Amino acid sequence: MKIAKTVCRCAWVMLFVLGMGIIAPSTAAASTDGRITVSQEARVQGDTIRLGDIATLEGELGVIHKLESVPVGRAPLAGKERRVSREQIVAALRQQGFDAKNIDLSCPREIKVLGDYQEVSIEDLEAIIRSHIFANMPWEKHAVVIENFTAKPVQLPLGDITHHVVVQPGEDYLGKFNADVIFKVNGCEIQRTRASAVIRVTVPVAVSAKAIDRHALLSPEAIIMEPKDLATLPKGVITDINCLTNRRAKISITAGTLLRQDMFEADTDIRRGDIVTISLTTPLFSITVPGEALESGNRGEVIPVANLSSKNKVYGSVKNNKEVEVRY
């Protein structure tokens, strides 16, 4: 009878102790290696997916540090994605010495992992190309319109971005424009992308204001300057009216014609048939008489000229566009 009472008292004591939480039941006494809650989606940096990149970890600090560094798989490239399964995570834990039975693991069947990135937008690329064009083109900025820009956005790993633009040798920055933009992150070349645009240059070009006869010497009133899209013009058009000074037409030119360099004789100081001044200098005197150039010539060249007074032909050195000097 006493034994029964003793057993009864012990039972009541054990129930009281368990109820007060002084001694945990055997199921509560089982130790765990922490709690892992894996996200449905995650972004990662670097070359390796680690558990700390894709999950929230709870537990002792030392255990958390070990769990954080558990490698799960190779990370996707910047802007790309890959899928990681629950089985891969369990296998990765086992490889690192963790018993999955001792871990409270909350994990979807599949996790989408995206390589973290920074994006260079189309607007950013357009600004890069515009800056390059303006810095390298031979045209006045106010005369240029850049349009029809095309490119695709670029996704790069996180880090410091630098770039440079590569164009074809001999690029004239007129009409269709193509370039490659090379991007580096932290000094390492990562990606090359193609960008294109159309460069329209409006410049004043020389146009005949009236008909010009063959061999006629151009006069200022025979030329007007009109704005034109340079990309649509033939080669050799004249954009500087000063280069037409004292030029003679090689062909007959109708009014409204775009003037080109090949329509005119080569620019020379004195042309055959020009009326010039013949100057003669001696130790005793110097004289000047009117003459006519019998051949064309530039400064320093010796050409024959006819004295209009005596009709005699003499030879002299071209001094400028109006004078031939005869040496005594």
mmCIF file of C-alpha atoms in Angstrom:
data_model
loop_
_atom_site.group_PDB
_atom_site.id
_atom_site.type_symbol
_atom_site.label_atom_id
_atom_site.label_comp_id
_atom_site.label_asym_id
_atom_site.label_seq_id
_atom_site.Cartn_x
_atom_site.Cartn_y
_atom_site.Cartn_z
ATOM 1 C CA MET A 1 0.000 0.000 0.000
ATOM 2 C CA LYS A 2 2.849 2.361 0.804
ATOM 3 C CA ILE A 3 4.555 1.422 -2.463
ATOM 4 C CA ALA A 4 1.417 2.334 -4.421
ATOM 5 C CA LYS A 5 1.207 5.685 -2.691
ATOM 6 C CA THR A 6 4.891 6.362 -3.386
ATOM 7 C CA VAL A 7 4.484 5.549 -7.094
ATOM 8 C CA CYS A 8 1.442 7.763 -7.241
ATOM 9 C CA ARG A 9 3.300 10.648 -5.631
ATOM 10 C CA CYS A 10 6.220 10.221 -8.072
ATOM 11 C CA ALA A 11 3.841 10.300 -11.003
ATOM 12 C CA TRP A 12 2.248 13.484 -9.776
ATOM 13 C CA VAL A 13 5.705 15.072 -9.240
ATOM 14 C CA MET A 14 6.802 14.152 -12.760
ATOM 15 C CA LEU A 15 3.640 15.602 -14.229
ATOM 16 C CA PHE A 16 4.167 18.787 -12.221
ATOM 17 C CA VAL A 17 7.816 19.084 -13.348
ATOM 18 C CA LEU A 18 6.921 18.528 -16.975
ATOM 19 C CA GLY A 19 4.064 20.984 -16.729
ATOM 20 C CA MET A 20 6.359 23.641 -15.301
ATOM 21 C CA GLY A 21 8.867 23.009 -18.090
ATOM 22 C CA ILE A 22 11.657 22.107 -15.654
ATOM 23 C CA ILE A 23 12.376 18.911 -17.576
ATOM 24 C CA ALA A 24 11.490 18.745 -21.294
ATOM 25 C CA PRO A 25 9.980 15.615 -22.756
ATOM 26 C CA SER A 26 12.246 13.456 -24.906
ATOM 27 C CA THR A 27 10.833 14.901 -28.159
ATOM 28 C CA ALA A 28 11.632 18.466 -27.078
ATOM 29 C CA ALA A 29 15.101 17.457 -25.960
ATOM 30 C CA ALA A 30 16.239 16.540 -29.519
ATOM 31 C CA SER A 31 18.810 19.158 -30.594
ATOM 32 C CA THR A 32 18.577 20.866 -34.038
ATOM 33 C CA ASP A 33 21.154 22.548 -36.316
ATOM 34 C CA GLY A 34 18.902 25.527 -36.887
ATOM 35 C CA ARG A 35 16.033 26.642 -39.016
ATOM 36 C CA ILE A 36 16.336 27.346 -42.766
ATOM 37 C CA THR A 37 13.653 29.197 -44.720
ATOM 38 C CA VAL A 38 14.425 29.220 -48.449
ATOM 39 C CA SER A 39 12.915 31.931 -50.681
ATOM 40 C CA GLN A 40 10.912 31.189 -53.824
ATOM 41 C CA GLU A 41 13.128 33.612 -55.779
ATOM 42 C CA ALA A 42 16.511 35.161 -55.049
ATOM 43 C CA ARG A 43 19.210 37.337 -56.621
ATOM 44 C CA VAL A 44 22.853 36.432 -56.186
ATOM 45 C CA GLN A 45 26.232 37.972 -56.925
ATOM 46 C CA GLY A 46 29.524 36.295 -57.709
ATOM 47 C CA ASP A 47 30.215 32.886 -59.225
ATOM 48 C CA THR A 48 28.639 30.618 -56.589
ATOM 49 C CA ILE A 49 25.150 30.322 -55.110
ATOM 50 C CA ARG A 50 25.496 30.012 -51.329
ATOM 51 C CA LEU A 51 22.775 29.105 -48.886
ATOM 52 C CA GLY A 52 22.966 32.519 -47.235
ATOM 53 C CA ASP A 53 22.103 34.112 -50.609
ATOM 54 C CA ILE A 54 18.782 32.318 -50.975
ATOM 55 C CA ALA A 55 17.577 31.598 -47.428
ATOM 56 C CA THR A 56 16.832 33.117 -44.021
ATOM 57 C CA LEU A 57 18.783 31.309 -41.295
ATOM 58 C CA GLU A 58 17.998 30.967 -37.591
ATOM 59 C CA GLY A 59 19.942 29.277 -34.825
ATOM 60 C CA GLU A 60 23.205 29.566 -32.961
ATOM 61 C CA LEU A 61 25.565 32.182 -34.384
ATOM 62 C CA GLY A 62 28.322 29.685 -35.143
ATOM 63 C CA VAL A 63 25.902 27.377 -36.935
ATOM 64 C CA ILE A 64 24.447 30.257 -38.955
ATOM 65 C CA HIS A 65 27.924 31.261 -40.167
ATOM 66 C CA LYS A 66 28.544 27.693 -41.365
ATOM 67 C CA LEU A 67 25.160 27.437 -43.057
ATOM 68 C CA GLU A 68 25.584 30.789 -44.833
ATOM 69 C CA SER A 69 28.677 29.578 -46.677
ATOM 70 C CA VAL A 70 27.242 26.240 -47.871
ATOM 71 C CA PRO A 71 27.732 26.181 -51.692
ATOM 72 C CA VAL A 72 24.562 25.158 -53.509
ATOM 73 C CA GLY A 73 25.674 25.501 -57.148
ATOM 74 C CA ARG A 74 27.153 27.721 -59.816
ATOM 75 C CA ALA A 75 25.605 31.203 -59.997
ATOM 76 C CA PRO A 76 23.970 32.363 -63.251
ATOM 77 C CA LEU A 77 25.500 35.175 -65.271
ATOM 78 C CA ALA A 78 24.316 38.742 -64.691
ATOM 79 C CA GLY A 79 20.692 39.057 -65.786
ATOM 80 C CA LYS A 80 20.357 35.292 -66.386
ATOM 81 C CA GLU A 81 18.564 32.731 -64.229
ATOM 82 C CA ARG A 82 18.796 29.109 -63.197
ATOM 83 C CA ARG A 83 16.639 26.774 -61.123
ATOM 84 C CA VAL A 84 17.712 25.102 -57.883
ATOM 85 C CA SER A 85 15.716 22.162 -56.454
ATOM 86 C CA ARG A 86 15.036 21.238 -52.835
ATOM 87 C CA GLU A 87 17.002 18.031 -53.403
ATOM 88 C CA GLN A 88 20.080 20.051 -54.416
ATOM 89 C CA ILE A 89 19.907 22.032 -51.183
ATOM 90 C CA VAL A 90 19.566 18.871 -49.058
ATOM 91 C CA ALA A 91 22.505 17.285 -50.908
ATOM 92 C CA ALA A 92 24.617 20.426 -50.412
ATOM 93 C CA LEU A 93 23.907 20.359 -46.659
ATOM 94 C CA ARG A 94 24.939 16.700 -46.425
ATOM 95 C CA GLN A 95 28.177 17.387 -48.315
ATOM 96 C CA GLN A 96 29.032 20.006 -45.692
ATOM 97 C CA GLY A 97 28.363 17.595 -42.812
ATOM 98 C CA PHE A 98 24.855 18.678 -41.831
ATOM 99 C CA ASP A 99 22.172 16.087 -41.077
ATOM 100 C CA ALA A 100 18.955 17.154 -42.762
ATOM 101 C CA LYS A 101 16.987 15.345 -40.046
ATOM 102 C CA ASN A 102 18.334 17.802 -37.477
ATOM 103 C CA ILE A 103 17.435 20.894 -39.531
ATOM 104 C CA ASP A 104 14.049 22.536 -39.673
ATOM 105 C CA LEU A 105 13.989 23.125 -43.451
ATOM 106 C CA SER A 106 11.221 25.137 -45.091
ATOM 107 C CA CYS A 107 11.885 25.064 -48.833
ATOM 108 C CA PRO A 108 9.833 25.088 -52.056
ATOM 109 C CA ARG A 109 10.405 22.301 -54.546
ATOM 110 C CA GLU A 110 12.190 24.714 -56.893
ATOM 111 C CA ILE A 111 13.875 28.092 -56.430
ATOM 112 C CA LYS A 112 14.446 30.634 -59.217
ATOM 113 C CA VAL A 113 17.887 32.216 -58.854
ATOM 114 C CA LEU A 114 18.725 35.348 -60.854
ATOM 115 C CA GLY A 115 22.230 36.708 -61.373
ATOM 116 C CA ASP A 116 22.187 40.208 -59.882
ATOM 117 C CA TYR A 117 22.963 42.950 -62.378
ATOM 118 C CA GLN A 118 22.982 46.620 -63.215
ATOM 119 C CA GLU A 119 21.461 47.739 -66.491
ATOM 120 C CA VAL A 120 22.752 50.170 -69.080
ATOM 121 C CA SER A 121 19.525 51.428 -70.628
ATOM 122 C CA ILE A 122 18.900 52.409 -74.240
ATOM 123 C CA GLU A 123 18.869 56.037 -73.086
ATOM 124 C CA ASP A 124 22.286 55.556 -71.474
ATOM 125 C CA LEU A 125 23.657 54.020 -74.672
ATOM 126 C CA GLU A 126 22.255 56.848 -76.779
ATOM 127 C CA ALA A 127 23.966 59.390 -74.519
ATOM 128 C CA ILE A 128 27.267 57.502 -74.909
ATOM 129 C CA ILE A 129 26.982 57.466 -78.716
ATOM 130 C CA ARG A 130 25.919 61.108 -78.970
ATOM 131 C CA SER A 131 28.842 62.174 -76.799
ATOM 132 C CA HIS A 132 31.258 60.209 -79.001
ATOM 133 C CA ILE A 133 29.842 61.638 -82.243
ATOM 134 C CA PHE A 134 29.981 65.243 -81.038
ATOM 135 C CA ALA A 135 33.556 64.771 -79.796
ATOM 136 C CA ASN A 136 34.865 63.259 -83.050
ATOM 137 C CA MET A 137 32.796 64.630 -85.958
ATOM 138 C CA PRO A 138 34.226 67.371 -88.198
ATOM 139 C CA TRP A 139 30.940 69.302 -88.271
ATOM 140 C CA GLU A 140 29.606 72.215 -86.268
ATOM 141 C CA LYS A 141 27.320 70.902 -83.519
ATOM 142 C CA HIS A 142 24.448 73.218 -84.464
ATOM 143 C CA ALA A 143 24.403 71.722 -87.977
ATOM 144 C CA VAL A 144 23.982 68.113 -86.785
ATOM 145 C CA VAL A 145 20.872 66.066 -86.010
ATOM 146 C CA ILE A 146 21.293 62.507 -84.674
ATOM 147 C CA GLU A 147 18.233 60.318 -85.206
ATOM 148 C CA ASN A 148 16.964 56.743 -85.639
ATOM 149 C CA PHE A 149 19.108 55.472 -82.760
ATOM 150 C CA THR A 150 18.934 51.703 -82.210
ATOM 151 C CA ALA A 151 20.499 49.517 -79.517
ATOM 152 C CA LYS A 152 19.543 46.957 -76.887
ATOM 153 C CA PRO A 153 19.905 47.459 -73.123
ATOM 154 C CA VAL A 154 22.935 45.807 -71.553
ATOM 155 C CA GLN A 155 22.940 43.869 -68.275
ATOM 156 C CA LEU A 156 26.250 43.858 -66.416
ATOM 157 C CA PRO A 157 27.496 42.464 -63.090
ATOM 158 C CA LEU A 158 27.579 44.868 -60.171
ATOM 159 C CA GLY A 159 30.713 46.999 -59.947
ATOM 160 C CA ASP A 160 32.385 50.052 -61.455
ATOM 161 C CA ILE A 161 31.488 50.426 -65.151
ATOM 162 C CA THR A 162 33.776 51.932 -67.778
ATOM 163 C CA HIS A 163 33.302 51.930 -71.544
ATOM 164 C CA HIS A 164 34.819 52.960 -74.841
ATOM 165 C CA VAL A 165 33.402 53.292 -78.351
ATOM 166 C CA VAL A 166 34.954 51.580 -81.381
ATOM 167 C CA VAL A 167 34.181 52.691 -84.968
ATOM 168 C CA GLN A 168 35.407 51.516 -88.353
ATOM 169 C CA PRO A 169 38.607 53.125 -89.710
ATOM 170 C CA GLY A 170 37.788 56.114 -91.903
ATOM 171 C CA GLU A 171 34.415 56.807 -90.269
ATOM 172 C CA ASP A 172 33.137 60.100 -91.750
ATOM 173 C CA TYR A 173 30.302 60.691 -89.240
ATOM 174 C CA LEU A 174 27.806 61.278 -92.004
ATOM 175 C CA GLY A 175 24.643 59.333 -92.774
ATOM 176 C CA LYS A 176 24.428 55.778 -91.393
ATOM 177 C CA PHE A 177 26.604 55.373 -88.295
ATOM 178 C CA ASN A 178 27.566 52.095 -86.590
ATOM 179 C CA ALA A 179 29.711 51.569 -83.514
ATOM 180 C CA ASP A 180 30.554 48.950 -80.902
ATOM 181 C CA VAL A 181 30.436 49.927 -77.239
ATOM 182 C CA ILE A 182 32.763 47.830 -75.069
ATOM 183 C CA PHE A 183 31.919 47.656 -71.360
ATOM 184 C CA LYS A 184 34.267 46.797 -68.522
ATOM 185 C CA VAL A 185 33.313 46.122 -64.900
ATOM 186 C CA ASN A 186 36.032 46.648 -62.316
ATOM 187 C CA GLY A 187 38.560 46.795 -65.155
ATOM 188 C CA CYS A 188 37.561 43.490 -66.794
ATOM 189 C CA GLU A 189 35.955 43.464 -70.240
ATOM 190 C CA ILE A 190 32.481 41.971 -69.879
ATOM 191 C CA GLN A 191 30.382 42.745 -72.928
ATOM 192 C CA ARG A 192 30.351 44.359 -76.366
ATOM 193 C CA THR A 193 27.161 45.721 -77.904
ATOM 194 C CA ARG A 194 26.314 47.272 -81.274
ATOM 195 C CA ALA A 195 24.617 50.657 -81.605
ATOM 196 C CA SER A 196 23.588 52.549 -84.739
ATOM 197 C CA ALA A 197 22.157 55.923 -85.679
ATOM 198 C CA VAL A 198 21.734 58.288 -88.611
ATOM 199 C CA ILE A 199 23.757 61.510 -88.624
ATOM 200 C CA ARG A 200 22.189 64.311 -90.628
ATOM 201 C CA VAL A 201 24.378 67.325 -91.342
ATOM 202 C CA THR A 202 22.813 70.457 -92.810
ATOM 203 C CA VAL A 203 25.399 72.752 -94.368
ATOM 204 C CA PRO A 204 25.265 75.688 -96.784
ATOM 205 C CA VAL A 205 26.425 74.645 -100.255
ATOM 206 C CA ALA A 206 27.124 76.690 -103.357
ATOM 207 C CA VAL A 207 24.402 76.775 -106.028
ATOM 208 C CA SER A 208 24.466 78.671 -109.303
ATOM 209 C CA ALA A 209 22.116 81.664 -109.115
ATOM 210 C CA LYS A 210 22.139 82.029 -112.892
ATOM 211 C CA ALA A 211 23.559 80.363 -115.975
ATOM 212 C CA ILE A 212 27.378 80.365 -116.146
ATOM 213 C CA ASP A 213 29.127 80.134 -119.509
ATOM 214 C CA ARG A 214 32.049 77.856 -120.149
ATOM 215 C CA HIS A 215 35.403 79.532 -119.284
ATOM 216 C CA ALA A 216 33.541 82.422 -117.623
ATOM 217 C CA LEU A 217 35.137 83.917 -114.534
ATOM 218 C CA LEU A 218 32.792 83.505 -111.583
ATOM 219 C CA SER A 219 31.226 86.629 -110.143
ATOM 220 C CA PRO A 220 29.729 86.922 -106.618
ATOM 221 C CA GLU A 221 26.215 87.433 -107.969
ATOM 222 C CA ALA A 222 26.430 84.124 -109.851
ATOM 223 C CA ILE A 223 26.578 82.109 -106.601
ATOM 224 C CA ILE A 224 24.146 81.634 -103.734
ATOM 225 C CA MET A 225 24.481 79.417 -100.640
ATOM 226 C CA GLU A 226 21.599 77.077 -99.770
ATOM 227 C CA PRO A 227 21.252 74.668 -96.792
ATOM 228 C CA LYS A 228 21.332 71.002 -97.830
ATOM 229 C CA ASP A 229 21.545 67.586 -96.163
ATOM 230 C CA LEU A 230 25.179 66.728 -96.758
ATOM 231 C CA ALA A 231 24.561 62.965 -96.769
ATOM 232 C CA THR A 232 22.378 63.297 -99.889
ATOM 233 C CA LEU A 233 24.883 65.388 -101.852
ATOM 234 C CA PRO A 234 27.442 64.181 -104.392
ATOM 235 C CA LYS A 235 31.143 64.322 -103.625
ATOM 236 C CA GLY A 236 32.998 67.532 -104.286
ATOM 237 C CA VAL A 237 30.202 69.958 -103.428
ATOM 238 C CA ILE A 238 31.443 73.387 -102.397
ATOM 239 C CA THR A 239 30.673 74.540 -98.856
ATOM 240 C CA ASP A 240 33.080 77.490 -98.749
ATOM 241 C CA ILE A 241 32.224 80.282 -101.173
ATOM 242 C CA ASN A 242 35.735 81.720 -100.834
ATOM 243 C CA CYS A 243 37.234 78.814 -102.744
ATOM 244 C CA LEU A 244 35.343 79.974 -105.852
ATOM 245 C CA THR A 245 37.118 83.325 -105.995
ATOM 246 C CA ASN A 246 38.692 83.901 -109.427
ATOM 247 C CA ARG A 247 37.643 80.446 -110.652
ATOM 248 C CA ARG A 248 36.627 79.755 -114.236
ATOM 249 C CA ALA A 249 33.951 77.309 -115.283
ATOM 250 C CA LYS A 250 35.196 74.290 -117.239
ATOM 251 C CA ILE A 251 31.685 73.619 -118.542
ATOM 252 C CA SER A 252 28.455 75.503 -119.118
ATOM 253 C CA ILE A 253 26.368 75.518 -115.929
ATOM 254 C CA THR A 254 22.609 76.068 -115.753
ATOM 255 C CA ALA A 255 20.906 78.075 -113.017
ATOM 256 C CA GLY A 256 20.082 76.143 -109.818
ATOM 257 C CA THR A 257 22.932 73.642 -110.224
ATOM 258 C CA LEU A 258 24.838 72.360 -107.196
ATOM 259 C CA LEU A 259 28.391 73.522 -107.783
ATOM 260 C CA ARG A 260 31.230 70.976 -107.518
ATOM 261 C CA GLN A 261 34.974 71.349 -107.567
ATOM 262 C CA ASP A 262 35.305 69.394 -110.814
ATOM 263 C CA MET A 263 33.187 71.990 -112.664
ATOM 264 C CA PHE A 264 35.950 74.581 -112.383
ATOM 265 C CA GLU A 265 39.504 75.009 -113.497
ATOM 266 C CA ALA A 266 42.207 74.527 -110.915
ATOM 267 C CA ASP A 267 42.715 77.585 -108.779
ATOM 268 C CA THR A 268 45.715 79.579 -110.069
ATOM 269 C CA ASP A 269 46.990 83.075 -109.350
ATOM 270 C CA ILE A 270 47.019 84.129 -113.005
ATOM 271 C CA ARG A 271 45.203 82.447 -115.859
ATOM 272 C CA ARG A 272 45.810 82.670 -119.549
ATOM 273 C CA GLY A 273 44.085 85.766 -120.927
ATOM 274 C CA ASP A 274 44.095 87.671 -117.638
ATOM 275 C CA ILE A 275 45.015 91.353 -117.847
ATOM 276 C CA VAL A 276 48.013 91.900 -115.595
ATOM 277 C CA THR A 277 50.520 94.572 -114.677
ATOM 278 C CA ILE A 278 54.023 94.035 -116.001
ATOM 279 C CA SER A 279 56.610 95.559 -113.692
ATOM 280 C CA LEU A 280 60.240 96.170 -114.676
ATOM 281 C CA THR A 281 62.861 97.233 -112.183
ATOM 282 C CA THR A 282 66.429 98.353 -113.025
ATOM 283 C CA PRO A 283 69.140 100.023 -110.941
ATOM 284 C CA LEU A 284 68.173 103.332 -112.533
ATOM 285 C CA PHE A 285 64.388 103.191 -112.812
ATOM 286 C CA SER A 286 61.223 101.062 -112.515
ATOM 287 C CA ILE A 287 58.208 101.060 -114.801
ATOM 288 C CA THR A 288 54.824 99.316 -115.000
ATOM 289 C CA VAL A 289 52.819 98.637 -118.141
ATOM 290 C CA PRO A 290 49.604 96.722 -118.827
ATOM 291 C CA GLY A 291 49.971 93.223 -120.225
ATOM 292 C CA GLU A 292 48.138 90.011 -121.005
ATOM 293 C CA ALA A 293 49.065 86.612 -119.600
ATOM 294 C CA LEU A 294 49.832 84.186 -122.403
ATOM 295 C CA GLU A 295 49.904 81.196 -120.005
ATOM 296 C CA SER A 296 48.519 80.417 -116.560
ATOM 297 C CA GLY A 297 50.812 80.360 -113.549
ATOM 298 C CA ASN A 298 51.119 80.553 -109.770
ATOM 299 C CA ARG A 299 53.363 82.726 -107.624
ATOM 300 C CA GLY A 300 57.039 82.218 -108.354
ATOM 301 C CA GLU A 301 56.440 80.606 -111.736
ATOM 302 C CA VAL A 302 57.790 82.241 -114.905
ATOM 303 C CA ILE A 303 55.176 82.786 -117.621
ATOM 304 C CA PRO A 304 55.112 84.656 -120.953
ATOM 305 C CA VAL A 305 53.155 87.917 -121.064
ATOM 306 C CA ALA A 306 52.407 90.313 -123.903
ATOM 307 C CA ASN A 307 53.080 94.026 -123.485
ATOM 308 C CA LEU A 308 49.786 95.555 -124.620
ATOM 309 C CA SER A 309 51.548 98.777 -125.627
ATOM 310 C CA SER A 310 54.419 97.351 -127.692
ATOM 311 C CA LYS A 311 52.884 93.912 -128.411
ATOM 312 C CA ASN A 312 56.247 92.423 -127.458
ATOM 313 C CA LYS A 313 56.342 89.118 -125.566
ATOM 314 C CA VAL A 314 58.417 89.032 -122.433
ATOM 315 C CA TYR A 315 58.877 86.534 -119.608
ATOM 316 C CA GLY A 316 58.289 87.364 -115.996
ATOM 317 C CA SER A 317 57.766 85.822 -112.575
ATOM 318 C CA VAL A 318 54.229 85.741 -111.143
ATOM 319 C CA LYS A 319 54.303 88.018 -108.101
ATOM 320 C CA ASN A 320 50.607 87.851 -107.142
ATOM 321 C CA ASN A 321 47.275 87.439 -108.886
ATOM 322 C CA LYS A 322 47.654 90.754 -110.741
ATOM 323 C CA GLU A 323 51.371 91.354 -111.294
ATOM 324 C CA VAL A 324 54.160 89.760 -113.319
ATOM 325 C CA GLU A 325 57.671 90.967 -112.545
ATOM 326 C CA VAL A 326 60.228 91.144 -115.371
ATOM 327 C CA ARG A 327 63.790 91.032 -114.111
ATOM 328 C CA TYR A 328 66.441 93.216 -115.800
#
